[in-house]
């Protein structure tokens, strides 16, 4: 089978990836607490045959709350429970911290979601960083070594619990009265340096056996963790070169762990504002983000090595400024920002291109998004992408109706779901319990 | 307003309260993993105007798994998320351990459920007991003093987090761009002996402000905890006298905590097998439980002070046995068991009356259940009941179609939901954050 692009849809706070999405015309400002909205957005992504939804999480209130909504869902598991009930095929990946959750609680809730969704659950297993999160748990943030040590143990304990109810254990034979075969349900008796559990868990296998493991994070510790356990990586990269290097690092880590590198898929992020033409798209983005432009303009000048006095947002950089500009090696977005500035856009328009946003940004016609993804995909920089639309309410539809058909015409994206589980969608191998290769 | 009976429906493993429910004709043996089934059962209870669903939980595999299903749901929160989306009025009470959960995780998941259900969530805050549960968390069971100390702290931290996003904080004014009023969102900075959290939580108030606190457990420690925090108690009592004593103990504890005793409702359990006549009901119950009868018969003989040799399940106790029988003061079910035995039933039929089950059992026409509840209610032994039907699939309907109309005719049960929140259903007072009376 020809290799094709895998797509995930970012679902955060109910509004969209841009800070002003909650104020946009037609957006219900109560979407933050609306599970109807989350379901509607999940269904919109499923209409576009997205392989998965991705819900980031960080149990802390981090936002300029006077002006912007929190970034995350009220609760990622309850959100996905609602979406699971009202979708059929799309994969459901939630973030769950290995730092501040007991393995037993993670194991049962993710596996219950996996049963509930008929094999569509994925666990983005990440370490928590930030003293604000730790403080919510009445704790100090452990060292990086301890956090990653605990993460390795937690994933193994969780997977062992998932496998503790044997594949064939659940007989439920009404005629004979045999409910389960106790011989195939065994304690795991795992005890590491940081966590442990006796088990067994009381949940039978799902249609995909057990949830898929996902990781997010690009440090050497992250490579090592993902290389052992993950079938997918939620990444962030600003250039083909950077993405290819990251993808290679994860693939190499998988190989070091004794795995086929194709078992781990790398997905850099992509933010989108899709419109009929660049100007319309820029204006949409300006409306959603311009409150942040004074601050961002100052930062932009800084990474171009320019003085921040007398910023004129409504004018292009002058010839003298462009001549003096030197992209900072400290910020990987600098060179692209200068390239856009050289095209003669006003500073507002330069910023509206998303040149200092969290991911590469497409601001324009659907074909530009398709071209971007094709280029990265064919350069070996990505196995797919996770998409952050500006506003969920119509931004998902714009992608689904604009970008998806182009990718499909080019043979780069599936016409429909081939399988029914997340494991199918990702091409992840069958697994039940802990992968023995990860226990070395 | 006349005081009326409040009813809760027990929802456990998807089958019913009796061990053989999973094998009964018409029952799908995969209900254990079926969220469709849980939703259907919740809807059936809502059709009967039940005030709440009650989901027990104990994170451990405790069952004669070869022959019987586990007692609990795969995951109580995901189950209630599904039910919340597909019901409108019924309250949703899940059990969550204060012993092995971080307050921050409890706070956000229960409050998210409260938003999701538009103010119908309740938290049955209990301490875990049992080394099997502790072992699943890689721990030993703390002492009772420590468990209850931690429970007190956990409930206060959770409620403080619920109140940390001020009632009026969420402005979400699209015109002005004010998302929230940061002055009304404050850290809680609580640190006790066992748990702590900085906060704030990032979730606005629900239609009932915040979830209702429920407790289950009848020890002096339980009275104290419930007296301070709970608006409802899930109880267990075998006689009017016992139930009245328990109810009084909880009401007294509430008064000691400075509360109106009517703020705490006491609900003893009731198991039901409703059928047109006693014989039909007994036969239904025999089919669902007779596998356990040899063992239960031996226990029954023991608590009646009789020798266990030569048990004849198909015969009544002999005149000599009845004359020699002495109800054990160690088991509160003994006297009632002897009363039934004296009616001349075979030993099998005596057991089928549920004389040594977990709660009082109604095995017969609907009017017997109505009479039982009326007698207890009017004797001040209960504010209502939580009902455990033998089989959910048709046992809930039998109760709804048989017992509910009788209670309604007698003016003992509401004709329809008067309010929309669990707080309304229970007559619980408004509360947001920690009750200052509980902080003394």
PDB file of N, CA, C and O in Angstrom, chain A residues 54-120:
ATOM      1  N   UNK A  54      -6.803  15.061  18.842  1.00  0.00           N
ATOM      2  CA  UNK A  54      -5.758  15.150  19.852  1.00  0.00           C
ATOM      3  C   UNK A  54      -6.134  16.229  20.861  1.00  0.00           C
ATOM      4  O   UNK A  54      -6.329  17.387  20.510  1.00  0.00           O
ATOM      5  N   UNK A  55      -6.238  15.832  22.128  1.00  0.00           N
ATOM      6  CA  UNK A  55      -6.592  16.763  23.195  1.00  0.00           C
ATOM      7  C   UNK A  55      -5.395  16.969  24.105  1.00  0.00           C
ATOM      8  O   UNK A  55      -5.037  16.090  24.896  1.00  0.00           O
ATOM      9  N   UNK A  56      -4.743  18.128  24.012  1.00  0.00           N
ATOM     10  CA  UNK A  56      -3.682  18.434  24.964  1.00  0.00           C
ATOM     11  C   UNK A  56      -4.291  18.678  26.337  1.00  0.00           C
ATOM     12  O   UNK A  56      -5.502  18.838  26.479  1.00  0.00           O
ATOM     13  N   UNK A  57      -3.468  18.656  27.350  1.00  0.00           N
ATOM     14  CA  UNK A  57      -3.965  18.926  28.704  1.00  0.00           C
ATOM     15  C   UNK A  57      -2.808  19.368  29.573  1.00  0.00           C
ATOM     16  O   UNK A  57      -1.656  18.987  29.347  1.00  0.00           O
ATOM     17  N   UNK A  58      -3.103  20.176  30.527  1.00  0.00           N
ATOM     18  CA  UNK A  58      -2.115  20.580  31.513  1.00  0.00           C
ATOM     19  C   UNK A  58      -2.906  21.097  32.687  1.00  0.00           C
ATOM     20  O   UNK A  58      -3.540  22.139  32.584  1.00  0.00           O
ATOM     21  N   UNK A  59      -2.946  20.337  33.746  1.00  0.00           N
ATOM     22  CA  UNK A  59      -3.851  20.654  34.841  1.00  0.00           C
ATOM     23  C   UNK A  59      -3.444  21.909  35.606  1.00  0.00           C
ATOM     24  O   UNK A  59      -2.973  21.849  36.739  1.00  0.00           O
ATOM     25  N   UNK A  60      -3.652  23.014  34.979  1.00  0.00           N
ATOM     26  CA  UNK A  60      -3.326  24.295  35.592  1.00  0.00           C
ATOM     27  C   UNK A  60      -4.030  25.365  34.777  1.00  0.00           C
ATOM     28  O   UNK A  60      -4.356  25.163  33.613  1.00  0.00           O
ATOM     29  N   UNK A  61      -4.266  26.491  35.412  1.00  0.00           N
ATOM     30  CA  UNK A  61      -4.900  27.606  34.711  1.00  0.00           C
ATOM     31  C   UNK A  61      -3.816  28.485  34.140  1.00  0.00           C
ATOM     32  O   UNK A  61      -3.225  29.308  34.846  1.00  0.00           O
ATOM     33  N   UNK A  62      -3.489  28.305  32.850  1.00  0.00           N
ATOM     34  CA  UNK A  62      -2.471  29.128  32.238  1.00  0.00           C
ATOM     35  C   UNK A  62      -3.093  29.867  31.071  1.00  0.00           C
ATOM     36  O   UNK A  62      -3.347  29.306  30.030  1.00  0.00           O
ATOM     37  N   UNK A  63      -3.378  31.109  31.279  1.00  0.00           N
ATOM     38  CA  UNK A  63      -3.936  31.933  30.215  1.00  0.00           C
ATOM     39  C   UNK A  63      -3.980  33.357  30.734  1.00  0.00           C
ATOM     40  O   UNK A  63      -3.960  33.597  31.937  1.00  0.00           O
ATOM     41  N   UNK A  64      -4.038  34.243  29.803  1.00  0.00           N
ATOM     42  CA  UNK A  64      -4.319  35.641  30.116  1.00  0.00           C
ATOM     43  C   UNK A  64      -5.833  35.710  30.278  1.00  0.00           C
ATOM     44  O   UNK A  64      -6.560  36.126  29.386  1.00  0.00           O
ATOM     45  N   UNK A  65      -6.290  35.234  31.442  1.00  0.00           N
ATOM     46  CA  UNK A  65      -7.700  34.891  31.604  1.00  0.00           C
ATOM     47  C   UNK A  65      -8.642  36.087  31.480  1.00  0.00           C
ATOM     48  O   UNK A  65      -9.819  35.942  31.174  1.00  0.00           O
ATOM     49  N   UNK A  66      -8.105  37.275  31.671  1.00  0.00           N
ATOM     50  CA  UNK A  66      -8.954  38.456  31.471  1.00  0.00           C
ATOM     51  C   UNK A  66      -9.409  38.567  30.017  1.00  0.00           C
ATOM     52  O   UNK A  66     -10.496  39.049  29.726  1.00  0.00           O
ATOM     53  N   UNK A  67      -8.518  38.132  29.108  1.00  0.00           N
ATOM     54  CA  UNK A  67      -8.772  38.338  27.682  1.00  0.00           C
ATOM     55  C   UNK A  67      -8.935  37.062  26.871  1.00  0.00           C
ATOM     56  O   UNK A  67      -9.477  37.108  25.773  1.00  0.00           O
ATOM     57  N   UNK A  68      -8.435  35.952  27.418  1.00  0.00           N
ATOM     58  CA  UNK A  68      -8.401  34.727  26.620  1.00  0.00           C
ATOM     59  C   UNK A  68      -8.910  33.545  27.438  1.00  0.00           C
ATOM     60  O   UNK A  68      -8.735  33.509  28.659  1.00  0.00           O
ATOM     61  N   UNK A  69      -9.479  32.570  26.771  1.00  0.00           N
ATOM     62  CA  UNK A  69      -9.926  31.369  27.498  1.00  0.00           C
ATOM     63  C   UNK A  69      -8.739  30.493  27.882  1.00  0.00           C
ATOM     64  O   UNK A  69      -7.657  30.617  27.303  1.00  0.00           O
ATOM     65  N   UNK A  70      -8.919  29.609  28.859  1.00  0.00           N
ATOM     66  CA  UNK A  70      -7.908  28.575  29.108  1.00  0.00           C
ATOM     67  C   UNK A  70      -7.687  27.767  27.825  1.00  0.00           C
ATOM     68  O   UNK A  70      -8.552  27.735  26.954  1.00  0.00           O
ATOM     69  N   UNK A  71      -6.543  27.118  27.711  1.00  0.00           N
ATOM     70  CA  UNK A  71      -6.211  26.430  26.464  1.00  0.00           C
ATOM     71  C   UNK A  71      -6.874  25.068  26.335  1.00  0.00           C
ATOM     72  O   UNK A  71      -6.995  24.547  25.236  1.00  0.00           O
ATOM     73  N   UNK A  72      -7.262  24.494  27.481  1.00  0.00           N
ATOM     74  CA  UNK A  72      -7.587  23.075  27.447  1.00  0.00           C
ATOM     75  C   UNK A  72      -9.070  22.810  27.694  1.00  0.00           C
ATOM     76  O   UNK A  72      -9.841  23.709  28.012  1.00  0.00           O
ATOM     77  N   UNK A  73      -9.423  21.543  27.567  1.00  0.00           N
ATOM     78  CA  UNK A  73     -10.784  21.106  27.866  1.00  0.00           C
ATOM     79  C   UNK A  73     -11.024  21.082  29.375  1.00  0.00           C
ATOM     80  O   UNK A  73     -10.085  20.928  30.162  1.00  0.00           O
ATOM     81  N   UNK A  74     -12.285  21.158  29.773  1.00  0.00           N
ATOM     82  CA  UNK A  74     -12.621  21.049  31.193  1.00  0.00           C
ATOM     83  C   UNK A  74     -12.050  19.752  31.742  1.00  0.00           C
ATOM     84  O   UNK A  74     -11.465  19.724  32.818  1.00  0.00           O
ATOM     85  N   UNK A  75     -12.247  18.679  31.028  1.00  0.00           N
ATOM     86  CA  UNK A  75     -11.656  17.392  31.386  1.00  0.00           C
ATOM     87  C   UNK A  75     -11.548  16.575  30.105  1.00  0.00           C
ATOM     88  O   UNK A  75     -12.566  16.319  29.447  1.00  0.00           O
ATOM     89  N   UNK A  76     -10.334  16.187  29.778  1.00  0.00           N
ATOM     90  CA  UNK A  76     -10.144  15.536  28.475  1.00  0.00           C
ATOM     91  C   UNK A  76     -10.853  14.194  28.384  1.00  0.00           C
ATOM     92  O   UNK A  76     -11.367  13.832  27.325  1.00  0.00           O
ATOM     93  N   UNK A  77     -10.908  13.442  29.482  1.00  0.00           N
ATOM     94  CA  UNK A  77     -11.521  12.115  29.405  1.00  0.00           C
ATOM     95  C   UNK A  77     -13.040  12.211  29.254  1.00  0.00           C
ATOM     96  O   UNK A  77     -13.650  11.457  28.499  1.00  0.00           O
ATOM     97  N   UNK A  78     -13.665  13.120  29.984  1.00  0.00           N
ATOM     98  CA  UNK A  78     -15.115  13.268  29.844  1.00  0.00           C
ATOM     99  C   UNK A  78     -15.468  13.827  28.466  1.00  0.00           C
ATOM    100  O   UNK A  78     -16.482  13.443  27.877  1.00  0.00           O
ATOM    101  N   UNK A  79     -14.620  14.713  27.958  1.00  0.00           N
ATOM    102  CA  UNK A  79     -14.860  15.218  26.602  1.00  0.00           C
ATOM    103  C   UNK A  79     -14.817  14.075  25.597  1.00  0.00           C
ATOM    104  O   UNK A  79     -15.715  13.933  24.759  1.00  0.00           O
ATOM    105  N   UNK A  80     -13.787  13.245  25.714  1.00  0.00           N
ATOM    106  CA  UNK A  80     -13.680  12.151  24.736  1.00  0.00           C
ATOM    107  C   UNK A  80     -14.768  11.106  24.952  1.00  0.00           C
ATOM    108  O   UNK A  80     -15.180  10.436  24.000  1.00  0.00           O
ATOM    109  N   UNK A  81     -15.245  10.955  26.173  1.00  0.00           N
ATOM    110  CA  UNK A  81     -16.369  10.034  26.399  1.00  0.00           C
ATOM    111  C   UNK A  81     -17.581  10.501  25.600  1.00  0.00           C
ATOM    112  O   UNK A  81     -18.259   9.703  24.938  1.00  0.00           O
ATOM    113  N   UNK A  82     -17.847  11.797  25.655  1.00  0.00           N
ATOM    114  CA  UNK A  82     -18.984  12.332  24.894  1.00  0.00           C
ATOM    115  C   UNK A  82     -18.758  12.143  23.400  1.00  0.00           C
ATOM    116  O   UNK A  82     -19.651  11.687  22.673  1.00  0.00           O
ATOM    117  N   UNK A  83     -17.557  12.470  22.935  1.00  0.00           N
ATOM    118  CA  UNK A  83     -17.272  12.350  21.507  1.00  0.00           C
ATOM    119  C   UNK A  83     -17.325  10.884  21.072  1.00  0.00           C
ATOM    120  O   UNK A  83     -17.816  10.554  19.986  1.00  0.00           O
ATOM    121  N   UNK A  84     -16.820   9.996  21.926  1.00  0.00           N
ATOM    122  CA  UNK A  84     -16.826   8.565  21.584  1.00  0.00           C
ATOM    123  C   UNK A  84     -18.240   8.068  21.317  1.00  0.00           C
ATOM    124  O   UNK A  84     -18.473   7.263  20.413  1.00  0.00           O
ATOM    125  N   UNK A  85     -19.182   8.549  22.126  1.00  0.00           N
ATOM    126  CA  UNK A  85     -20.562   8.086  21.986  1.00  0.00           C
ATOM    127  C   UNK A  85     -21.207   8.602  20.707  1.00  0.00           C
ATOM    128  O   UNK A  85     -22.197   8.037  20.254  1.00  0.00           O
ATOM    129  N   UNK A  86     -20.673   9.696  20.161  1.00  0.00           N
ATOM    130  CA  UNK A  86     -21.381  10.347  19.052  1.00  0.00           C
ATOM    131  C   UNK A  86     -20.555  10.442  17.786  1.00  0.00           C
ATOM    132  O   UNK A  86     -20.828  11.260  16.909  1.00  0.00           O
ATOM    133  N   UNK A  87     -19.502   9.615  17.727  1.00  0.00           N
ATOM    134  CA  UNK A  87     -18.748   9.416  16.493  1.00  0.00           C
ATOM    135  C   UNK A  87     -18.535   7.916  16.332  1.00  0.00           C
ATOM    136  O   UNK A  87     -18.784   7.138  17.255  1.00  0.00           O
ATOM    137  N   UNK A  88     -18.023   7.525  15.159  1.00  0.00           N
ATOM    138  CA  UNK A  88     -17.894   6.089  14.900  1.00  0.00           C
ATOM    139  C   UNK A  88     -16.481   5.623  14.584  1.00  0.00           C
ATOM    140  O   UNK A  88     -16.125   4.496  14.886  1.00  0.00           O
ATOM    141  N   UNK A  89     -15.680   6.473  13.959  1.00  0.00           N
ATOM    142  CA  UNK A  89     -14.428   5.964  13.426  1.00  0.00           C
ATOM    143  C   UNK A  89     -13.199   6.716  13.902  1.00  0.00           C
ATOM    144  O   UNK A  89     -12.110   6.136  13.988  1.00  0.00           O
ATOM    145  N   UNK A  90     -13.338   7.975  14.198  1.00  0.00           N
ATOM    146  CA  UNK A  90     -12.162   8.805  14.448  1.00  0.00           C
ATOM    147  C   UNK A  90     -11.462   8.391  15.739  1.00  0.00           C
ATOM    148  O   UNK A  90     -12.121   8.070  16.742  1.00  0.00           O
ATOM    149  N   UNK A  91     -10.129   8.360  15.723  1.00  0.00           N
ATOM    150  CA  UNK A  91      -9.356   8.030  16.909  1.00  0.00           C
ATOM    151  C   UNK A  91      -9.427   9.144  17.948  1.00  0.00           C
ATOM    152  O   UNK A  91      -9.658  10.304  17.608  1.00  0.00           O
ATOM    153  N   UNK A  92      -9.213   8.774  19.227  1.00  0.00           N
ATOM    154  CA  UNK A  92      -9.445   9.693  20.341  1.00  0.00           C
ATOM    155  C   UNK A  92      -8.226   9.673  21.256  1.00  0.00           C
ATOM    156  O   UNK A  92      -8.052   8.750  22.053  1.00  0.00           O
ATOM    157  N   UNK A  93      -7.386  10.681  21.131  1.00  0.00           N
ATOM    158  CA  UNK A  93      -6.134  10.715  21.892  1.00  0.00           C
ATOM    159  C   UNK A  93      -6.196  11.827  22.933  1.00  0.00           C
ATOM    160  O   UNK A  93      -6.358  12.995  22.591  1.00  0.00           O
ATOM    161  N   UNK A  94      -6.058  11.450  24.184  1.00  0.00           N
ATOM    162  CA  UNK A  94      -6.043  12.430  25.272  1.00  0.00           C
ATOM    163  C   UNK A  94      -4.694  12.398  25.956  1.00  0.00           C
ATOM    164  O   UNK A  94      -4.030  11.365  26.036  1.00  0.00           O
ATOM    165  N   UNK A  95      -4.321  13.549  26.472  1.00  0.00           N
ATOM    166  CA  UNK A  95      -3.092  13.683  27.217  1.00  0.00           C
ATOM    167  C   UNK A  95      -3.336  13.312  28.678  1.00  0.00           C
ATOM    168  O   UNK A  95      -4.338  13.723  29.271  1.00  0.00           O
ATOM    169  N   UNK A  96      -2.451  12.523  29.243  1.00  0.00           N
ATOM    170  CA  UNK A  96      -2.533  12.163  30.662  1.00  0.00           C
ATOM    171  C   UNK A  96      -1.144  12.175  31.259  1.00  0.00           C
ATOM    172  O   UNK A  96      -0.243  11.470  30.781  1.00  0.00           O
ATOM    173  N   UNK A  97      -0.956  12.968  32.294  1.00  0.00           N
ATOM    174  CA  UNK A  97       0.374  13.123  32.887  1.00  0.00           C
ATOM    175  C   UNK A  97       0.811  11.856  33.617  1.00  0.00           C
ATOM    176  O   UNK A  97       0.049  11.284  34.400  1.00  0.00           O
ATOM    177  N   UNK A  98       2.055  11.471  33.388  1.00  0.00           N
ATOM    178  CA  UNK A  98       2.627  10.359  34.149  1.00  0.00           C
ATOM    179  C   UNK A  98       3.213  10.839  35.475  1.00  0.00           C
ATOM    180  O   UNK A  98       3.617  10.025  36.293  1.00  0.00           O
ATOM    181  N   UNK A  99       3.247  12.156  35.656  1.00  0.00           N
ATOM    182  CA  UNK A  99       3.888  12.705  36.850  1.00  0.00           C
ATOM    183  C   UNK A  99       2.935  12.775  38.036  1.00  0.00           C
ATOM    184  O   UNK A  99       3.327  12.552  39.175  1.00  0.00           O
ATOM    185  N   UNK A 100       1.662  13.083  37.758  1.00  0.00           N
ATOM    186  CA  UNK A 100       0.724  13.313  38.858  1.00  0.00           C
ATOM    187  C   UNK A 100      -0.523  12.434  38.788  1.00  0.00           C
ATOM    188  O   UNK A 100      -1.577  12.809  39.295  1.00  0.00           O
ATOM    189  N   UNK A 101      -0.413  11.269  38.140  1.00  0.00           N
ATOM    190  CA  UNK A 101      -1.518  10.319  38.137  1.00  0.00           C
ATOM    191  C   UNK A 101      -1.020   8.948  38.556  1.00  0.00           C
ATOM    192  O   UNK A 101       0.074   8.541  38.177  1.00  0.00           O
ATOM    193  N   UNK A 102      -1.844   8.237  39.310  1.00  0.00           N
ATOM    194  CA  UNK A 102      -1.518   6.860  39.666  1.00  0.00           C
ATOM    195  C   UNK A 102      -1.708   5.975  38.439  1.00  0.00           C
ATOM    196  O   UNK A 102      -2.698   6.120  37.719  1.00  0.00           O
ATOM    197  N   UNK A 103      -0.773   5.057  38.193  1.00  0.00           N
ATOM    198  CA  UNK A 103      -0.903   4.188  37.024  1.00  0.00           C
ATOM    199  C   UNK A 103      -2.249   3.450  36.978  1.00  0.00           C
ATOM    200  O   UNK A 103      -2.836   3.300  35.910  1.00  0.00           O
ATOM    201  N   UNK A 104      -2.729   3.017  38.128  1.00  0.00           N
ATOM    202  CA  UNK A 104      -3.982   2.262  38.122  1.00  0.00           C
ATOM    203  C   UNK A 104      -5.142   3.119  37.608  1.00  0.00           C
ATOM    204  O   UNK A 104      -5.992   2.651  36.850  1.00  0.00           O
ATOM    205  N   UNK A 105      -5.157   4.389  38.011  1.00  0.00           N
ATOM    206  CA  UNK A 105      -6.225   5.279  37.541  1.00  0.00           C
ATOM    207  C   UNK A 105      -6.119   5.550  36.044  1.00  0.00           C
ATOM    208  O   UNK A 105      -7.119   5.573  35.332  1.00  0.00           O
ATOM    209  N   UNK A 106      -4.896   5.771  35.573  1.00  0.00           N
ATOM    210  CA  UNK A 106      -4.693   5.962  34.134  1.00  0.00           C
ATOM    211  C   UNK A 106      -5.119   4.713  33.375  1.00  0.00           C
ATOM    212  O   UNK A 106      -5.796   4.792  32.355  1.00  0.00           O
ATOM    213  N   UNK A 107      -4.718   3.557  33.895  1.00  0.00           N
ATOM    214  CA  UNK A 107      -4.986   2.300  33.186  1.00  0.00           C
ATOM    215  C   UNK A 107      -6.477   2.090  33.025  1.00  0.00           C
ATOM    216  O   UNK A 107      -6.967   1.769  31.939  1.00  0.00           O
ATOM    217  N   UNK A 108      -7.230   2.279  34.105  1.00  0.00           N
ATOM    218  CA  UNK A 108      -8.638   1.940  33.950  1.00  0.00           C
ATOM    219  C   UNK A 108      -9.396   2.974  33.148  1.00  0.00           C
ATOM    220  O   UNK A 108     -10.268   2.623  32.366  1.00  0.00           O
ATOM    221  N   UNK A 109      -9.029   4.253  33.289  1.00  0.00           N
ATOM    222  CA  UNK A 109      -9.822   5.227  32.555  1.00  0.00           C
ATOM    223  C   UNK A 109      -9.527   5.189  31.048  1.00  0.00           C
ATOM    224  O   UNK A 109     -10.452   5.243  30.241  1.00  0.00           O
ATOM    225  N   UNK A 110      -8.277   5.043  30.681  1.00  0.00           N
ATOM    226  CA  UNK A 110      -7.989   4.959  29.248  1.00  0.00           C
ATOM    227  C   UNK A 110      -8.510   3.649  28.648  1.00  0.00           C
ATOM    228  O   UNK A 110      -9.008   3.625  27.528  1.00  0.00           O
ATOM    229  N   UNK A 111      -8.429   2.564  29.423  1.00  0.00           N
ATOM    230  CA  UNK A 111      -8.941   1.325  28.828  1.00  0.00           C
ATOM    231  C   UNK A 111     -10.466   1.346  28.763  1.00  0.00           C
ATOM    232  O   UNK A 111     -11.064   0.802  27.826  1.00  0.00           O
ATOM    233  N   UNK A 112     -11.110   1.968  29.743  1.00  0.00           N
ATOM    234  CA  UNK A 112     -12.570   2.100  29.659  1.00  0.00           C
ATOM    235  C   UNK A 112     -12.954   2.929  28.429  1.00  0.00           C
ATOM    236  O   UNK A 112     -13.905   2.588  27.715  1.00  0.00           O
ATOM    237  N   UNK A 113     -12.189   3.999  28.172  1.00  0.00           N
ATOM    238  CA  UNK A 113     -12.457   4.791  26.959  1.00  0.00           C
ATOM    239  C   UNK A 113     -12.251   3.942  25.707  1.00  0.00           C
ATOM    240  O   UNK A 113     -12.981   4.088  24.723  1.00  0.00           O
ATOM    241  N   UNK A 114     -11.281   3.055  25.776  1.00  0.00           N
ATOM    242  CA  UNK A 114     -10.999   2.206  24.617  1.00  0.00           C
ATOM    243  C   UNK A 114     -12.168   1.243  24.359  1.00  0.00           C
ATOM    244  O   UNK A 114     -12.558   1.026  23.212  1.00  0.00           O
ATOM    245  N   UNK A 115     -12.742   0.703  25.420  1.00  0.00           N
ATOM    246  CA  UNK A 115     -13.922  -0.163  25.248  1.00  0.00           C
ATOM    247  C   UNK A 115     -15.098   0.661  24.754  1.00  0.00           C
ATOM    248  O   UNK A 115     -15.836   0.258  23.845  1.00  0.00           O
ATOM    249  N   UNK A 116     -15.265   1.825  25.372  1.00  0.00           N
ATOM    250  CA  UNK A 116     -16.402   2.699  25.050  1.00  0.00           C
ATOM    251  C   UNK A 116     -16.386   3.117  23.584  1.00  0.00           C
ATOM    252  O   UNK A 116     -17.431   3.257  22.958  1.00  0.00           O
ATOM    253  N   UNK A 117     -15.191   3.333  23.044  1.00  0.00           N
ATOM    254  CA  UNK A 117     -15.056   3.826  21.667  1.00  0.00           C
ATOM    255  C   UNK A 117     -14.810   2.687  20.687  1.00  0.00           C
ATOM    256  O   UNK A 117     -14.523   2.931  19.519  1.00  0.00           O
ATOM    257  N   UNK A 118     -14.891   1.471  21.165  1.00  0.00           N
ATOM    258  CA  UNK A 118     -14.654   0.298  20.322  1.00  0.00           C
ATOM    259  C   UNK A 118     -13.283   0.331  19.667  1.00  0.00           C
ATOM    260  O   UNK A 118     -13.136   0.097  18.471  1.00  0.00           O
ATOM    261  N   UNK A 119     -12.280   0.639  20.530  1.00  0.00           N
ATOM    262  CA  UNK A 119     -10.896   0.512  20.071  1.00  0.00           C
ATOM    263  C   UNK A 119     -10.334   1.749  19.407  1.00  0.00           C
ATOM    264  O   UNK A 119      -9.494   1.645  18.512  1.00  0.00           O
ATOM    265  N   UNK A 120     -10.747   2.922  19.872  1.00  0.00           N
ATOM    266  CA  UNK A 120     -10.241   4.141  19.236  1.00  0.00           C
ATOM    267  C   UNK A 120      -9.421   5.021  20.167  1.00  0.00           C
ATOM    268  O   UNK A 120      -9.110   6.164  19.839  1.00  0.00           O
TER     269      UNK A 120
END
